[in-house]
PDB file of C-alpha atoms in Angstrom:
ATOM      1  CA  UNK A  95     -47.908  86.142 -29.574  1.00  0.00           C
ATOM      2  CA  UNK A  96     -44.285  86.427 -28.386  1.00  0.00           C
ATOM      3  CA  UNK A  97     -44.233  82.561 -27.814  1.00  0.00           C
ATOM      4  CA  UNK A  98     -45.615  81.878 -31.420  1.00  0.00           C
ATOM      5  CA  UNK A  99     -42.826  84.332 -32.999  1.00  0.00           C
ATOM      6  CA  UNK A 100     -40.125  82.458 -30.899  1.00  0.00           C
ATOM      7  CA  UNK A 101     -41.396  79.098 -32.003  1.00  0.00           C
ATOM      8  CA  UNK A 102     -41.434  80.258 -35.643  1.00  0.00           C
ATOM      9  CA  UNK A 103     -37.769  81.654 -35.105  1.00  0.00           C
ATOM     10  CA  UNK A 104     -36.641  78.320 -33.774  1.00  0.00           C
ATOM     11  CA  UNK A 105     -38.203  76.481 -36.599  1.00  0.00           C
ATOM     12  CA  UNK A 106     -36.623  78.764 -39.272  1.00  0.00           C
ATOM     13  CA  UNK A 107     -33.203  78.321 -37.459  1.00  0.00           C
ATOM     14  CA  UNK A 108     -33.649  74.600 -37.334  1.00  0.00           C
ATOM     15  CA  UNK A 109     -34.693  74.731 -41.093  1.00  0.00           C
ATOM     16  CA  UNK A 110     -31.614  76.539 -41.951  1.00  0.00           C
ATOM     17  CA  UNK A 111     -29.186  74.151 -39.977  1.00  0.00           C
ATOM     18  CA  UNK A 112     -30.799  71.169 -41.832  1.00  0.00           C
ATOM     19  CA  UNK A 113     -30.364  72.979 -45.176  1.00  0.00           C
ATOM     20  CA  UNK A 114     -26.658  73.707 -44.526  1.00  0.00           C
ATOM     21  CA  UNK A 115     -25.999  70.148 -43.493  1.00  0.00           C
ATOM     22  CA  UNK A 116     -27.718  68.625 -46.510  1.00  0.00           C
ATOM     23  CA  UNK A 117     -25.879  71.060 -48.681  1.00  0.00           C
ATOM     24  CA  UNK A 118     -22.408  70.022 -47.045  1.00  0.00           C
ATOM     25  CA  UNK A 119     -23.308  66.274 -47.272  1.00  0.00           C
ATOM     26  CA  UNK A 120     -21.245  64.391 -49.800  1.00  0.00           C
ATOM     27  CA  UNK A 121     -23.315  63.876 -53.047  1.00  0.00           C
ATOM     28  CA  UNK A 122     -23.133  60.267 -54.285  1.00  0.00           C
ATOM     29  CA  UNK A 123     -24.184  59.593 -57.770  1.00  0.00           C
ATOM     30  CA  UNK A 124     -25.041  56.200 -59.099  1.00  0.00           C
ATOM     31  CA  UNK A 125     -22.618  54.917 -61.522  1.00  0.00           C
ATOM     32  CA  UNK A 126     -23.650  55.585 -65.148  1.00  0.00           C
ATOM     33  CA  UNK A 127     -24.624  52.568 -67.265  1.00  0.00           C
ATOM     34  CA  UNK A 128     -22.024  51.622 -69.901  1.00  0.00           C
ATOM     35  CA  UNK A 129     -22.670  53.410 -73.285  1.00  0.00           C
ATOM     36  CA  UNK A 130     -24.111  51.375 -75.837  1.00  0.00           C
ATOM     37  CA  UNK A 131     -22.295  50.653 -79.049  1.00  0.00           C
ATOM     38  CA  UNK A 132     -23.240  49.494 -82.446  1.00  0.00           C
ATOM     39  CA  UNK A 133     -20.951  48.379 -85.220  1.00  0.00           C
ATOM     40  CA  UNK A 134     -19.777  52.057 -85.881  1.00  0.00           C
ATOM     41  CA  UNK A 135     -19.325  52.382 -82.166  1.00  0.00           C
ATOM     42  CA  UNK A 136     -17.129  49.489 -81.998  1.00  0.00           C
ATOM     43  CA  UNK A 137     -15.145  50.637 -84.944  1.00  0.00           C
ATOM     44  CA  UNK A 138     -14.680  53.982 -83.450  1.00  0.00           C
ATOM     45  CA  UNK A 139     -13.609  52.456 -80.053  1.00  0.00           C
ATOM     46  CA  UNK A 140     -10.880  50.377 -81.840  1.00  0.00           C
ATOM     47  CA  UNK A 141      -9.700  53.635 -83.491  1.00  0.00           C
ATOM     48  CA  UNK A 142      -9.811  55.718 -80.206  1.00  0.00           C
ATOM     49  CA  UNK A 143      -7.306  53.318 -78.737  1.00  0.00           C
ATOM     50  CA  UNK A 144      -4.956  53.291 -81.716  1.00  0.00           C
ATOM     51  CA  UNK A 145      -1.427  53.842 -80.714  1.00  0.00           C
ATOM     52  CA  UNK A 146      -1.860  51.398 -77.762  1.00  0.00           C
ATOM     53  CA  UNK A 147      -2.079  47.572 -77.812  1.00  0.00           C
ATOM     54  CA  UNK A 148      -5.770  46.816 -77.123  1.00  0.00           C
ATOM     55  CA  UNK A 149      -7.693  43.795 -75.554  1.00  0.00           C
ATOM     56  CA  UNK A 150     -11.441  43.881 -75.844  1.00  0.00           C
ATOM     57  CA  UNK A 151     -13.366  41.131 -74.057  1.00  0.00           C
ATOM     58  CA  UNK A 152     -17.049  40.485 -74.624  1.00  0.00           C
ATOM     59  CA  UNK A 153     -18.878  39.203 -71.549  1.00  0.00           C
ATOM     60  CA  UNK A 154     -22.405  38.652 -70.133  1.00  0.00           C
ATOM     61  CA  UNK A 155     -23.645  38.140 -66.659  1.00  0.00           C
ATOM     62  CA  UNK A 156     -25.326  34.827 -67.552  1.00  0.00           C
ATOM     63  CA  UNK A 157     -21.941  33.461 -68.920  1.00  0.00           C
ATOM     64  CA  UNK A 158     -20.289  31.427 -66.078  1.00  0.00           C
ATOM     65  CA  UNK A 159     -16.868  31.479 -67.754  1.00  0.00           C
ATOM     66  CA  UNK A 160     -17.211  35.165 -68.312  1.00  0.00           C
ATOM     67  CA  UNK A 161     -17.861  35.573 -64.474  1.00  0.00           C
ATOM     68  CA  UNK A 162     -14.776  33.453 -63.637  1.00  0.00           C
ATOM     69  CA  UNK A 163     -12.398  35.263 -66.170  1.00  0.00           C
ATOM     70  CA  UNK A 164     -13.513  38.909 -65.424  1.00  0.00           C
ATOM     71  CA  UNK A 165     -11.778  39.381 -62.139  1.00  0.00           C
ATOM     72  CA  UNK A 166      -8.539  37.972 -63.805  1.00  0.00           C
ATOM     73  CA  UNK A 167      -8.847  40.460 -66.671  1.00  0.00           C
ATOM     74  CA  UNK A 168      -9.218  43.243 -64.166  1.00  0.00           C
ATOM     75  CA  UNK A 169      -5.951  42.300 -62.439  1.00  0.00           C
ATOM     76  CA  UNK A 170      -4.228  42.081 -65.868  1.00  0.00           C
ATOM     77  CA  UNK A 171      -5.521  45.404 -66.729  1.00  0.00           C
ATOM     78  CA  UNK A 172      -4.121  46.787 -63.349  1.00  0.00           C
ATOM     79  CA  UNK A 173      -0.769  45.059 -64.052  1.00  0.00           C
ATOM     80  CA  UNK A 174      -0.293  45.800 -67.917  1.00  0.00           C
ATOM     81  CA  UNK A 175      -1.859  49.413 -68.099  1.00  0.00           C
ATOM     82  CA  UNK A 176       1.593  50.997 -66.925  1.00  0.00           C
ATOM     83  CA  UNK A 177       3.264  49.061 -69.879  1.00  0.00           C
ATOM     84  CA  UNK A 178       0.718  50.465 -72.440  1.00  0.00           C
ATOM     85  CA  UNK A 179      -2.058  47.824 -72.610  1.00  0.00           C
ATOM     86  CA  UNK A 180      -5.528  49.076 -72.754  1.00  0.00           C
ATOM     87  CA  UNK A 181      -8.294  46.659 -71.735  1.00  0.00           C
ATOM     88  CA  UNK A 182     -12.157  47.275 -72.794  1.00  0.00           C
ATOM     89  CA  UNK A 183     -15.021  45.204 -71.725  1.00  0.00           C
ATOM     90  CA  UNK A 184     -18.313  44.962 -73.716  1.00  0.00           C
ATOM     91  CA  UNK A 185     -21.395  43.603 -72.174  1.00  0.00           C
ATOM     92  CA  UNK A 186     -23.612  41.332 -74.247  1.00  0.00           C
ATOM     93  CA  UNK A 187     -26.477  41.131 -71.916  1.00  0.00           C
ATOM     94  CA  UNK A 188     -29.999  41.921 -73.165  1.00  0.00           C
ATOM     95  CA  UNK A 189     -32.148  44.887 -71.943  1.00  0.00           C
ATOM     96  CA  UNK A 190     -33.919  42.777 -69.315  1.00  0.00           C
ATOM     97  CA  UNK A 191     -30.499  41.978 -67.661  1.00  0.00           C
ATOM     98  CA  UNK A 192     -29.680  45.563 -66.742  1.00  0.00           C
ATOM     99  CA  UNK A 193     -29.902  45.099 -63.003  1.00  0.00           C
ATOM    100  CA  UNK A 194     -27.693  42.117 -63.243  1.00  0.00           C
ATOM    101  CA  UNK A 195     -25.136  43.989 -65.201  1.00  0.00           C
ATOM    102  CA  UNK A 196     -25.113  46.866 -62.816  1.00  0.00           C
ATOM    103  CA  UNK A 197     -24.602  44.418 -59.887  1.00  0.00           C
ATOM    104  CA  UNK A 198     -21.763  42.692 -61.873  1.00  0.00           C
ATOM    105  CA  UNK A 199     -20.038  45.917 -62.464  1.00  0.00           C
ATOM    106  CA  UNK A 200     -20.490  47.136 -58.847  1.00  0.00           C
ATOM    107  CA  UNK A 201     -19.146  43.830 -57.632  1.00  0.00           C
ATOM    108  CA  UNK A 202     -15.977  43.600 -59.755  1.00  0.00           C
ATOM    109  CA  UNK A 203     -15.144  47.439 -59.961  1.00  0.00           C
ATOM    110  CA  UNK A 204     -13.332  47.246 -63.236  1.00  0.00           C
ATOM    111  CA  UNK A 205     -10.477  49.582 -63.646  1.00  0.00           C
ATOM    112  CA  UNK A 206     -11.171  49.442 -67.406  1.00  0.00           C
ATOM    113  CA  UNK A 207     -14.136  50.982 -69.354  1.00  0.00           C
ATOM    114  CA  UNK A 208     -16.922  48.898 -70.202  1.00  0.00           C
ATOM    115  CA  UNK A 209     -19.689  49.326 -73.187  1.00  0.00           C
ATOM    116  CA  UNK A 210     -22.856  47.467 -73.945  1.00  0.00           C
ATOM    117  CA  UNK A 211     -23.319  45.894 -77.191  1.00  0.00           C
ATOM    118  CA  UNK A 212     -26.503  47.303 -78.821  1.00  0.00           C
ATOM    119  CA  UNK A 213     -29.090  44.452 -78.537  1.00  0.00           C
ATOM    120  CA  UNK A 214     -30.995  43.660 -81.589  1.00  0.00           C
ATOM    121  CA  UNK A 215     -32.692  41.155 -83.917  1.00  0.00           C
ATOM    122  CA  UNK A 216     -30.549  37.930 -84.544  1.00  0.00           C
ATOM    123  CA  UNK A 217     -29.628  39.425 -87.981  1.00  0.00           C
ATOM    124  CA  UNK A 218     -28.393  42.506 -86.404  1.00  0.00           C
ATOM    125  CA  UNK A 219     -26.480  40.517 -83.811  1.00  0.00           C
ATOM    126  CA  UNK A 220     -24.997  38.503 -86.634  1.00  0.00           C
ATOM    127  CA  UNK A 221     -23.926  41.702 -88.589  1.00  0.00           C
ATOM    128  CA  UNK A 222     -22.105  43.033 -85.339  1.00  0.00           C
ATOM    129  CA  UNK A 223     -20.245  39.902 -84.875  1.00  0.00           C
ATOM    130  CA  UNK A 224     -19.279  39.632 -88.509  1.00  0.00           C
ATOM    131  CA  UNK A 225     -17.965  43.169 -88.282  1.00  0.00           C
ATOM    132  CA  UNK A 226     -15.749  42.348 -85.511  1.00  0.00           C
ATOM    133  CA  UNK A 227     -14.564  38.958 -86.955  1.00  0.00           C
ATOM    134  CA  UNK A 228     -16.224  37.149 -89.751  1.00  0.00           C
ATOM    135  CA  UNK A 229     -15.932  33.581 -88.056  1.00  0.00           C
ATOM    136  CA  UNK A 230     -17.268  34.841 -84.718  1.00  0.00           C
ATOM    137  CA  UNK A 231     -20.770  33.336 -84.082  1.00  0.00           C
ATOM    138  CA  UNK A 232     -21.307  35.237 -80.723  1.00  0.00           C
ATOM    139  CA  UNK A 233     -19.680  32.681 -78.444  1.00  0.00           C
ATOM    140  CA  UNK A 234     -18.766  34.163 -74.998  1.00  0.00           C
ATOM    141  CA  UNK A 235     -16.449  35.086 -73.525  1.00  0.00           C
ATOM    142  CA  UNK A 236     -14.686  36.411 -76.752  1.00  0.00           C
ATOM    143  CA  UNK A 237     -11.415  38.423 -76.700  1.00  0.00           C
ATOM    144  CA  UNK A 238     -10.106  40.313 -79.436  1.00  0.00           C
ATOM    145  CA  UNK A 239      -6.476  41.599 -79.584  1.00  0.00           C
ATOM    146  CA  UNK A 240      -5.427  44.643 -81.442  1.00  0.00           C
ATOM    147  CA  UNK A 241      -1.894  45.872 -82.163  1.00  0.00           C
ATOM    148  CA  UNK A 242      -0.724  49.521 -81.913  1.00  0.00           C
ATOM    149  CA  UNK A 243      -1.994  50.187 -85.417  1.00  0.00           C
ATOM    150  CA  UNK A 244      -5.510  48.985 -84.535  1.00  0.00           C
ATOM    151  CA  UNK A 245      -5.158  45.786 -86.580  1.00  0.00           C
ATOM    152  CA  UNK A 246      -6.958  42.564 -85.141  1.00  0.00           C
ATOM    153  CA  UNK A 247      -3.946  40.194 -84.581  1.00  0.00           C
ATOM    154  CA  UNK A 248      -5.597  37.582 -82.270  1.00  0.00           C
ATOM    155  CA  UNK A 249      -8.750  36.305 -80.702  1.00  0.00           C
ATOM    156  CA  UNK A 250      -9.958  33.841 -78.067  1.00  0.00           C
ATOM    157  CA  UNK A 251     -13.369  32.253 -78.111  1.00  0.00           C
ATOM    158  CA  UNK A 252     -14.053  30.775 -74.622  1.00  0.00           C
ATOM    159  CA  UNK A 253     -12.303  31.521 -71.197  1.00  0.00           C
ATOM    160  CA  UNK A 254      -8.421  31.200 -71.011  1.00  0.00           C
ATOM    161  CA  UNK A 255      -6.264  31.000 -67.983  1.00  0.00           C
ATOM    162  CA  UNK A 256      -3.927  33.853 -66.837  1.00  0.00           C
ATOM    163  CA  UNK A 257      -0.753  32.184 -68.387  1.00  0.00           C
ATOM    164  CA  UNK A 258      -2.327  32.059 -71.806  1.00  0.00           C
ATOM    165  CA  UNK A 259      -3.421  35.743 -71.503  1.00  0.00           C
ATOM    166  CA  UNK A 260      -0.052  36.933 -70.157  1.00  0.00           C
ATOM    167  CA  UNK A 261       1.766  35.138 -73.026  1.00  0.00           C
ATOM    168  CA  UNK A 262      -0.339  36.907 -75.595  1.00  0.00           C
ATOM    169  CA  UNK A 263      -0.179  40.156 -73.808  1.00  0.00           C
ATOM    170  CA  UNK A 264       3.525  40.066 -73.583  1.00  0.00           C
ATOM    171  CA  UNK A 265       3.711  39.332 -77.384  1.00  0.00           C
ATOM    172  CA  UNK A 266       1.199  42.191 -77.938  1.00  0.00           C
ATOM    173  CA  UNK A 267       3.151  44.643 -75.977  1.00  0.00           C
ATOM    174  CA  UNK A 268       6.353  43.621 -77.731  1.00  0.00           C
ATOM    175  CA  UNK A 269       4.904  43.538 -81.081  1.00  0.00           C
ATOM    176  CA  UNK A 270       6.151  46.177 -83.592  1.00  0.00           C
ATOM    177  CA  UNK A 271       3.006  45.762 -85.786  1.00  0.00           C
ATOM    178  CA  UNK A 272       4.569  43.207 -87.963  1.00  0.00           C
ATOM    179  CA  UNK A 273       2.792  40.288 -86.349  1.00  0.00           C
ATOM    180  CA  UNK A 274       2.302  39.860 -82.625  1.00  0.00           C
ATOM    181  CA  UNK A 275       0.010  37.630 -81.067  1.00  0.00           C
ATOM    182  CA  UNK A 276      -1.214  34.560 -83.105  1.00  0.00           C
ATOM    183  CA  UNK A 277      -4.939  33.987 -83.462  1.00  0.00           C
ATOM    184  CA  UNK A 278      -5.895  31.504 -80.958  1.00  0.00           C
ATOM    185  CA  UNK A 279      -9.412  29.844 -81.145  1.00  0.00           C
TER     186      UNK A 279
END
């Protein structure tokens, strides 16, 4: 009987040590998926950053120019954030591409927030695009530039090089709300 009690005490002691070790282990959380936004969410997003120049980039994992441009946008966000620029990404992937989107974000580790455009029927997609800019037909990548007052003052459809982005960002940061970056197509 003493042996049985001794073994039980050892097992209880070992269980306590394991429990303490598990409790002290660092807790790792999987990153949260970007919040889904609809038209109203997009408009709130623009208003949320009012007072700061804002660059919003729409991207998708299946879009090769988006994959090429994204790391550069991350570098620009790091460089120009101290000067006041805010950068936001909006993923345009469909629900079936969530795993790819998660891998994309894990790979590039963006320093700026990302959201997901609410997927919908073609007419809902068109309505979202029209609300952002009437002539936007959903081309990717698409970048929209807002001044400090929250007014859309420029856009790009398709990828651009670093020099083009930097020129527009400098104008955006220097704009007094009376003009700023010209619309680029």
